[in-house]
Amino acid sequence: VTSIDDLPTPALLLDRRVLQANVGRLAGLYGAAGIRHRPHIKTTKCLQVARLQRAAGVIGFTCQTRAEVELLLSDGVTDLLWAQQPVGEHRIRYAVEANQQAQVICVVDSAEVAGPLSARAVADGTTVPVVLEIDTGQGRCGVEPGRAAELADRVAGLPGLRLLGVMTHEGHVSGGAPDLTEIRRRGTDAGAALVGVADALRERGHAAGIVSVGSTPGADSAPFVPGITEARAGTYAFCDANQLALGTCVQADCALTVLTTVVSNQGREYAVVDAGLKALSGDPSVTGQGYGLPVTRDDLTLPVANEEHGFLAGPGRHALKVGERLRILPNHACGAVNMWSSYWVVDGDQVLDQWPIQARY
Ligand SMILES: Cc1ncc(COP(=O)(O)O)c(C=O)c1O
């Protein structure tokens, strides 16, 4: 296969040149500012992409699932941050075990989470590195900044744990859209709040060598607050329709598309393509509308999707011919990737390679 015209559809396309540019751009920005980058692997789930990121100088990776940790350890990565709290016997046991192989920093936001991890580490005669998760506004996991020092005292007092610092996921910065200035203001606030917590920890005699923020919408603001040591953007490698809608990327930065074929056009309200929820994922649009964005087709939208069917609306649908091909930009790259087992790696319309997608549920 040499041209995307020869690929079966639906097909997940990854443009290598765009990917490389995205990886290089953030590496340049962070390298110049002395910020370490620990990208999240959940976006790409692919060792070939991880190797590009390693070649660009990342210090390690962020993971959410055990399978992601295993995948990266199998490729010789030695520094991971496992951002899902170690709750439950299986995850606790693996968190301790994985640290025999490499540094796998665990995240805790309460003594309830830290206690059993400590007990397991002690039972195994080892020490597990941890950072405290701080809620800087997202309202997901994380202790409130004002209660972090007290938690640090408790965690530092537990045997078998080594407190390395603090982290936050400032996903809420996207709430500032469509105003980029407001997104950046929120990113800077989140970074400042985290630095404040790190300072408070140090005042009480705790180590805070890691002060870690992480998100793509906040990637050019939160890490640049003095005192932040590392950033964990993941989606930046591919970008997607949601980042485009937020204004945090432009169309030319979007490396991931789904190639699809028009399979029916009965002159009704919609024309129908062979990419639906199982190709694009059901992840919502930040605009509240549609399942993906037909690329360079302002006259088309994708407001409805079944499993294997996408419904195209808009004035452009009338002229669509059965057999015609289109590219759709997924709303959320990470969700779309998780639906597939491989990428077709392309350069424009030319097919270069096929890369496996691993560590899916
Ligand atoms: C803990 C953590 N770190 C980093 C990221 C990366 O954020 P983004 O996908 O916006 O790049 C995420 C995303 O969900 C996350 O949950």
Short mmCIF file of C-alpha atoms and ligand atoms in Angstrom, two decimals:
data_model
loop_
_atom_site.label_atom_id
_atom_site.label_comp_id
_atom_site.label_asym_id
_atom_site.label_seq_id
_atom_site.Cartn_x
_atom_site.Cartn_y
_atom_site.Cartn_z
CA VAL A 1 0.00 0.00 0.00
CA THR A 2 1.49 3.36 -0.92
CA SER A 3 -1.45 5.77 -1.13
CA ILE A 4 -4.29 6.32 1.33
CA ASP A 5 -6.61 5.76 -1.65
CA ASP A 6 -5.66 2.08 -1.42
CA LEU A 7 -6.51 1.71 2.29
CA PRO A 8 -9.66 -0.03 3.47
CA THR A 9 -11.96 2.30 5.44
CA PRO A 10 -12.51 3.28 8.10
CA ALA A 11 -8.80 3.77 8.77
CA LEU A 12 -6.95 5.67 11.50
CA LEU A 13 -4.32 7.90 9.91
CA LEU A 14 -1.39 9.44 11.76
CA ASP A 15 0.58 12.05 9.86
CA ARG A 16 4.22 11.55 10.84
CA ARG A 17 5.42 14.96 9.76
CA VAL A 18 2.75 16.73 11.83
CA LEU A 19 3.42 14.45 14.81
CA GLN A 20 7.14 15.13 14.59
CA ALA A 21 6.51 18.88 14.40
CA ASN A 22 4.25 18.81 17.48
CA VAL A 23 6.76 16.77 19.47
CA GLY A 24 9.62 19.00 18.38
CA ARG A 25 7.77 22.24 19.12
CA LEU A 26 7.04 21.45 22.76
CA ALA A 27 10.52 19.93 23.23
CA GLY A 28 11.97 23.22 21.98
CA LEU A 29 9.76 25.35 24.22
CA TYR A 30 10.45 23.30 27.33
CA GLY A 31 14.11 22.73 26.56
CA ALA A 32 14.70 26.48 26.32
CA ALA A 33 12.92 27.09 29.62
CA GLY A 34 14.53 24.19 31.52
CA ILE A 35 11.19 22.46 32.04
CA ARG A 36 11.29 18.67 32.03
CA HIS A 37 8.63 16.93 29.96
CA ARG A 38 6.92 13.73 31.04
CA PRO A 39 4.20 13.29 28.38
CA HIS A 40 1.12 11.20 29.08
CA ILE A 41 1.16 7.93 27.13
CA LYS A 42 -2.65 7.56 27.23
CA THR A 43 -2.97 9.67 24.09
CA THR A 44 -0.75 7.60 21.81
CA LYS A 45 -0.46 4.13 23.41
CA CYS A 46 2.31 3.43 20.96
CA LEU A 47 5.99 2.67 21.50
CA GLN A 48 6.96 4.09 18.11
CA VAL A 49 5.52 7.46 19.14
CA ALA A 50 7.06 7.17 22.61
CA ARG A 51 10.45 6.61 20.99
CA LEU A 52 10.06 9.81 18.96
CA GLN A 53 9.28 11.63 22.18
CA ARG A 54 12.29 10.05 23.91
CA ALA A 55 14.50 11.10 21.02
CA ALA A 56 13.20 14.65 21.54
CA GLY A 57 14.39 14.55 25.15
CA VAL A 58 11.44 13.70 27.42
CA ILE A 59 12.52 12.53 30.88
CA GLY A 60 9.97 9.73 31.10
CA PHE A 61 6.21 9.28 30.82
CA THR A 62 2.96 9.61 32.69
CA CYS A 63 0.65 6.58 32.72
CA GLN A 64 -2.90 6.01 33.83
CA THR A 65 -3.22 2.23 33.58
CA ARG A 66 -1.13 -0.75 34.60
CA ALA A 67 -0.96 -1.84 30.95
CA GLU A 68 0.62 1.51 30.04
CA VAL A 69 3.20 1.11 32.81
CA GLU A 70 4.00 -2.41 31.60
CA LEU A 71 4.29 -1.29 27.99
CA LEU A 72 6.82 1.44 28.76
CA LEU A 73 8.83 -0.69 31.17
CA SER A 74 9.05 -3.34 28.44
CA ASP A 75 10.73 -0.73 26.23
CA GLY A 76 13.32 0.22 28.84
CA VAL A 77 11.78 3.48 30.12
CA THR A 78 13.16 4.08 33.61
CA ASP A 79 11.13 7.01 34.99
CA LEU A 80 7.32 6.87 35.13
CA LEU A 81 4.62 8.71 37.00
CA TRP A 82 1.56 6.52 37.49
CA ALA A 83 -1.22 9.05 37.88
CA GLN A 84 -3.99 6.65 38.87
CA GLN A 85 -4.02 6.34 42.64
CA PRO A 86 -2.95 2.89 43.89
CA VAL A 87 -6.27 1.77 45.35
CA GLY A 88 -7.13 -1.92 45.57
CA GLU A 89 -4.92 -4.93 46.18
CA HIS A 90 -4.02 -5.52 42.51
CA ARG A 91 -2.81 -1.99 41.79
CA ILE A 92 -1.00 -1.70 45.12
CA ARG A 93 0.85 -4.95 44.57
CA TYR A 94 1.86 -4.00 41.04
CA ALA A 95 2.91 -0.47 42.08
CA VAL A 96 5.38 -1.98 44.55
CA GLU A 97 6.53 -4.68 42.12
CA ALA A 98 7.06 -2.23 39.23
CA ASN A 99 9.43 -0.21 41.40
CA GLN A 100 11.83 -3.16 41.43
CA GLN A 101 12.30 -2.55 37.70
CA ALA A 102 12.36 1.25 37.41
CA GLN A 103 11.21 4.40 39.18
CA VAL A 104 7.40 4.31 39.06
CA ILE A 105 6.22 7.29 41.08
CA CYS A 106 2.78 6.80 42.61
CA VAL A 107 0.22 9.50 43.26
CA VAL A 108 -1.71 9.80 46.53
CA ASP A 109 -4.27 12.34 47.71
CA SER A 110 -5.18 10.92 51.12
CA ALA A 111 -3.86 8.88 54.02
CA GLU A 112 -6.45 6.22 53.05
CA VAL A 113 -4.60 5.74 49.76
CA ALA A 114 -1.10 6.09 51.19
CA GLY A 115 -1.57 3.70 54.16
CA PRO A 116 -2.07 0.40 52.30
CA LEU A 117 0.70 1.28 49.82
CA SER A 118 3.05 1.89 52.73
CA ALA A 119 2.06 -1.41 54.36
CA ARG A 120 2.72 -3.36 51.16
CA ALA A 121 6.08 -1.67 50.56
CA VAL A 122 7.16 -2.48 54.12
CA ALA A 123 5.99 -6.08 53.78
CA ASP A 124 8.09 -6.40 50.61
CA GLY A 125 11.08 -4.71 52.27
CA THR A 126 11.17 -1.84 49.78
CA THR A 127 10.37 1.86 49.34
CA VAL A 128 7.93 3.41 46.85
CA PRO A 129 8.33 7.00 45.60
CA VAL A 130 5.16 9.11 45.84
CA VAL A 131 3.93 12.59 45.01
CA LEU A 132 0.85 14.25 46.47
CA GLU A 133 -1.97 15.00 44.05
CA ILE A 134 -3.25 18.55 44.53
CA ASP A 135 -6.60 19.85 43.28
CA THR A 136 -5.85 23.22 41.71
CA GLY A 137 -9.40 23.63 40.40
CA GLN A 138 -10.35 20.62 38.34
CA GLY A 139 -12.32 19.02 41.15
CA ARG A 140 -11.42 15.43 40.26
CA CYS A 141 -8.85 13.81 42.53
CA GLY A 142 -6.42 15.75 44.69
CA VAL A 143 -6.27 17.28 48.14
CA GLU A 144 -7.07 20.98 48.43
CA PRO A 145 -3.93 23.14 48.53
CA GLY A 146 -4.64 24.32 52.10
CA ARG A 147 -4.70 20.75 53.42
CA ALA A 148 -1.64 19.50 51.54
CA ALA A 149 0.98 20.23 54.22
CA GLU A 150 -0.94 18.22 56.79
CA LEU A 151 -1.21 15.32 54.32
CA ALA A 152 2.53 15.61 53.60
CA ASP A 153 3.24 15.23 57.35
CA ARG A 154 1.18 12.06 57.43
CA VAL A 155 2.64 10.56 54.24
CA ALA A 156 6.20 11.41 55.23
CA GLY A 157 5.57 9.64 58.54
CA LEU A 158 4.63 6.38 56.81
CA PRO A 159 7.40 3.82 56.40
CA GLY A 160 8.09 2.44 52.95
CA LEU A 161 7.11 5.67 51.14
CA ARG A 162 9.48 8.39 49.89
CA LEU A 163 7.75 11.73 49.30
CA LEU A 164 9.19 13.41 46.18
CA GLY A 165 6.84 16.35 45.65
CA VAL A 166 3.48 17.35 44.22
CA MET A 167 1.46 17.11 41.02
CA THR A 168 -1.79 18.46 39.59
CA HIS A 169 -3.84 17.95 36.43
CA GLU A 170 -5.12 21.42 35.49
CA GLY A 171 -7.75 20.11 33.05
CA HIS A 172 -10.14 22.86 34.14
CA VAL A 173 -8.16 25.49 32.28
CA SER A 174 -10.15 24.62 29.15
CA GLY A 175 -13.15 26.24 30.88
CA GLY A 176 -11.58 29.56 29.89
CA ALA A 177 -12.34 28.88 26.19
CA PRO A 178 -12.79 30.46 23.75
CA ASP A 179 -10.63 33.17 25.34
CA LEU A 180 -6.99 32.04 25.08
CA THR A 181 -5.91 34.73 27.53
CA GLU A 182 -8.32 33.30 30.09
CA ILE A 183 -7.10 29.74 29.44
CA ARG A 184 -3.53 30.92 30.06
CA ARG A 185 -4.55 32.88 33.14
CA ARG A 186 -6.12 29.75 34.60
CA GLY A 187 -3.00 27.75 33.72
CA THR A 188 -0.78 30.27 35.46
CA ASP A 189 -3.06 30.25 38.51
CA ALA A 190 -2.90 26.45 38.69
CA GLY A 191 0.89 26.50 38.40
CA ALA A 192 1.16 29.20 41.08
CA ALA A 193 -1.12 27.27 43.43
CA LEU A 194 1.04 24.16 43.02
CA VAL A 195 4.27 26.09 43.61
CA GLY A 196 2.68 27.54 46.74
CA VAL A 197 1.99 24.03 48.02
CA ALA A 198 5.56 22.91 47.23
CA ASP A 199 6.91 25.89 49.18
CA ALA A 200 4.66 25.08 52.14
CA LEU A 201 5.92 21.50 52.13
CA ARG A 202 9.55 22.60 52.10
CA GLU A 203 8.90 24.95 55.02
CA ARG A 204 7.84 21.89 57.03
CA GLY A 205 10.99 20.06 56.07
CA HIS A 206 9.58 17.90 53.28
CA ALA A 207 11.21 17.30 49.92
CA ALA A 208 9.47 18.79 46.89
CA GLY A 209 11.87 18.17 44.04
CA ILE A 210 9.00 17.32 41.70
CA VAL A 211 6.43 20.06 41.07
CA SER A 212 4.46 18.66 38.14
CA VAL A 213 1.64 20.17 36.08
CA GLY A 214 0.09 18.57 33.06
CA SER A 215 -2.40 19.32 30.29
CA THR A 216 -2.37 20.37 26.65
CA PRO A 217 -4.57 23.46 27.02
CA GLY A 218 -2.32 24.57 29.88
CA ALA A 219 0.93 23.49 28.20
CA ASP A 220 2.13 27.01 27.39
CA SER A 221 1.15 28.59 30.71
CA ALA A 222 1.18 26.38 33.84
CA PRO A 223 4.72 24.94 33.36
CA PHE A 224 6.21 28.42 32.95
CA VAL A 225 5.41 29.51 36.49
CA PRO A 226 8.79 29.70 38.25
CA GLY A 227 9.13 26.70 40.57
CA ILE A 228 7.35 24.22 38.27
CA THR A 229 9.83 21.46 37.42
CA GLU A 230 7.93 19.34 34.91
CA ALA A 231 4.98 19.21 32.51
CA ARG A 232 2.91 16.23 31.38
CA ALA A 233 1.00 17.26 28.22
CA GLY A 234 -0.08 14.23 26.20
CA THR A 235 -2.68 15.30 23.63
CA TYR A 236 -0.21 17.86 22.23
CA ALA A 237 1.38 15.07 20.13
CA PHE A 238 -1.76 14.57 18.00
CA CYS A 239 -4.13 17.48 18.81
CA ASP A 240 -7.81 17.03 17.91
CA ALA A 241 -11.09 18.81 17.16
CA ASN A 242 -11.50 19.78 20.80
CA GLN A 243 -8.09 21.46 21.00
CA LEU A 244 -8.97 23.21 17.74
CA ALA A 245 -12.26 24.44 19.22
CA LEU A 246 -10.44 25.64 22.35
CA GLY A 247 -8.00 27.55 20.18
CA THR A 248 -5.00 25.73 21.65
CA CYS A 249 -3.92 24.37 18.26
CA VAL A 250 -4.52 25.08 14.57
CA GLN A 251 -5.71 22.71 11.87
CA ALA A 252 -2.15 22.16 10.63
CA ASP A 253 -1.22 20.73 14.07
CA CYS A 254 -3.79 17.93 13.85
CA ALA A 255 -1.91 14.70 13.16
CA LEU A 256 -4.72 12.19 13.69
CA THR A 257 -7.69 11.69 11.33
CA VAL A 258 -10.13 8.94 10.48
CA LEU A 259 -10.42 8.16 6.78
CA THR A 260 -13.99 7.23 5.87
CA THR A 261 -16.13 6.43 2.81
CA VAL A 262 -19.62 7.66 1.93
CA VAL A 263 -21.76 4.50 1.91
CA SER A 264 -25.21 5.99 1.35
CA ASN A 265 -26.73 9.25 0.20
CA GLN A 266 -30.49 9.04 -0.29
CA GLY A 267 -30.99 12.77 -0.55
CA ARG A 268 -32.36 12.87 2.98
CA GLU A 269 -31.33 14.91 6.02
CA TYR A 270 -28.00 13.10 6.21
CA ALA A 271 -25.41 11.40 4.02
CA VAL A 272 -23.88 8.37 5.71
CA VAL A 273 -20.22 7.32 6.08
CA ASP A 274 -18.61 4.13 7.41
CA ALA A 275 -17.02 5.80 10.47
CA GLY A 276 -19.19 5.91 13.58
CA LEU A 277 -18.73 5.63 17.32
CA LYS A 278 -16.35 2.68 17.03
CA ALA A 279 -14.02 4.67 14.79
CA LEU A 280 -14.27 8.12 16.37
CA SER A 281 -15.31 7.22 19.96
CA GLY A 282 -18.34 8.77 21.61
CA ASP A 283 -16.29 11.47 23.31
CA PRO A 284 -18.26 14.71 23.30
CA SER A 285 -17.22 17.89 21.57
CA VAL A 286 -16.31 20.80 23.82
CA THR A 287 -18.67 22.82 21.62
CA GLY A 288 -21.45 20.40 22.59
CA GLN A 289 -21.99 19.46 18.95
CA GLY A 290 -21.09 16.46 16.88
CA TYR A 291 -18.81 13.42 16.92
CA GLY A 292 -15.94 14.81 14.87
CA LEU A 293 -15.06 17.44 12.34
CA PRO A 294 -14.98 16.71 8.58
CA VAL A 295 -11.54 18.05 7.64
CA THR A 296 -11.50 21.17 5.42
CA ARG A 297 -15.25 20.82 4.83
CA ASP A 298 -16.93 23.83 6.43
CA ASP A 299 -20.11 22.75 4.64
CA LEU A 300 -20.38 19.45 6.57
CA THR A 301 -21.00 18.45 10.19
CA LEU A 302 -21.29 15.06 11.91
CA PRO A 303 -24.12 15.51 14.43
CA VAL A 304 -25.23 11.86 14.76
CA ALA A 305 -23.33 8.57 14.95
CA ASN A 306 -24.22 4.90 15.37
CA GLU A 307 -21.63 2.24 15.98
CA GLU A 308 -20.43 1.88 12.37
CA HIS A 309 -22.22 4.80 10.74
CA GLY A 310 -21.59 8.52 10.83
CA PHE A 311 -24.37 10.88 9.73
CA LEU A 312 -23.16 13.90 7.77
CA ALA A 313 -25.31 17.02 7.75
CA GLY A 314 -24.84 20.46 6.23
CA PRO A 315 -25.25 21.87 2.71
CA GLY A 316 -22.23 19.93 1.40
CA ARG A 317 -23.99 16.59 1.91
CA HIS A 318 -26.12 16.91 -1.25
CA ALA A 319 -23.14 16.61 -3.59
CA LEU A 320 -21.49 13.70 -1.74
CA LYS A 321 -21.17 10.62 -3.96
CA VAL A 322 -21.29 7.04 -2.71
CA GLY A 323 -17.69 5.84 -2.59
CA GLU A 324 -16.29 9.30 -2.00
CA ARG A 325 -13.71 9.54 0.81
CA LEU A 326 -13.32 12.11 3.55
CA ARG A 327 -11.12 12.61 6.59
CA ILE A 328 -12.72 13.25 9.98
CA LEU A 329 -10.90 14.86 12.88
CA PRO A 330 -11.91 13.09 16.13
CA ASN A 331 -13.21 15.27 18.98
CA HIS A 332 -10.74 13.71 21.41
CA ALA A 333 -7.62 11.99 20.11
CA CYS A 334 -7.11 9.83 23.22
CA GLY A 335 -10.61 8.36 23.04
CA ALA A 336 -10.40 7.69 19.30
CA VAL A 337 -6.98 5.99 19.56
CA ASN A 338 -8.32 3.64 22.23
CA MET A 339 -10.83 2.27 19.67
CA TRP A 340 -8.11 1.02 17.31
CA SER A 341 -5.33 -1.55 17.22
CA SER A 342 -3.03 0.26 14.77
CA TYR A 343 -2.28 3.52 12.98
CA TRP A 344 -1.58 3.93 9.31
CA VAL A 345 1.37 6.26 9.42
CA VAL A 346 1.13 8.70 6.55
CA ASP A 347 2.82 11.72 5.05
CA GLY A 348 -0.05 13.64 3.47
CA ASP A 349 -1.68 11.08 1.16
CA GLN A 350 1.27 8.69 1.15
CA VAL A 351 1.26 5.64 3.43
CA LEU A 352 4.62 5.06 5.13
CA ASP A 353 4.07 2.43 7.79
CA GLN A 354 1.69 0.78 10.24
CA TRP A 355 2.28 1.15 13.99
CA PRO A 356 0.56 -0.92 16.70
CA ILE A 357 -1.63 0.68 19.38
CA GLN A 358 -1.10 -1.17 22.64
CA ALA A 359 -2.14 -1.18 26.29
CA ARG A 360 -5.84 -0.70 25.57
CA TYR A 361 -8.50 -2.03 27.93
C1 LIG B 1 -2.87 13.15 35.32
C2 LIG B 1 -2.81 13.68 33.95
N1 LIG B 1 -1.68 14.23 33.50
C3 LIG B 1 -1.55 14.71 32.24
C4 LIG B 1 -2.62 14.68 31.36
C5 LIG B 1 -2.43 15.19 29.97
O1 LIG B 1 -3.37 16.15 29.60
P1 LIG B 1 -3.72 16.41 28.06
O2 LIG B 1 -4.46 15.21 27.58
O3 LIG B 1 -4.55 17.65 28.08
O4 LIG B 1 -2.45 16.59 27.33
C6 LIG B 1 -3.84 14.13 31.80
C7 LIG B 1 -5.01 14.08 30.92
O5 LIG B 1 -6.08 13.63 31.23
C8 LIG B 1 -3.94 13.62 33.12
O6 LIG B 1 -5.07 13.07 33.58
#
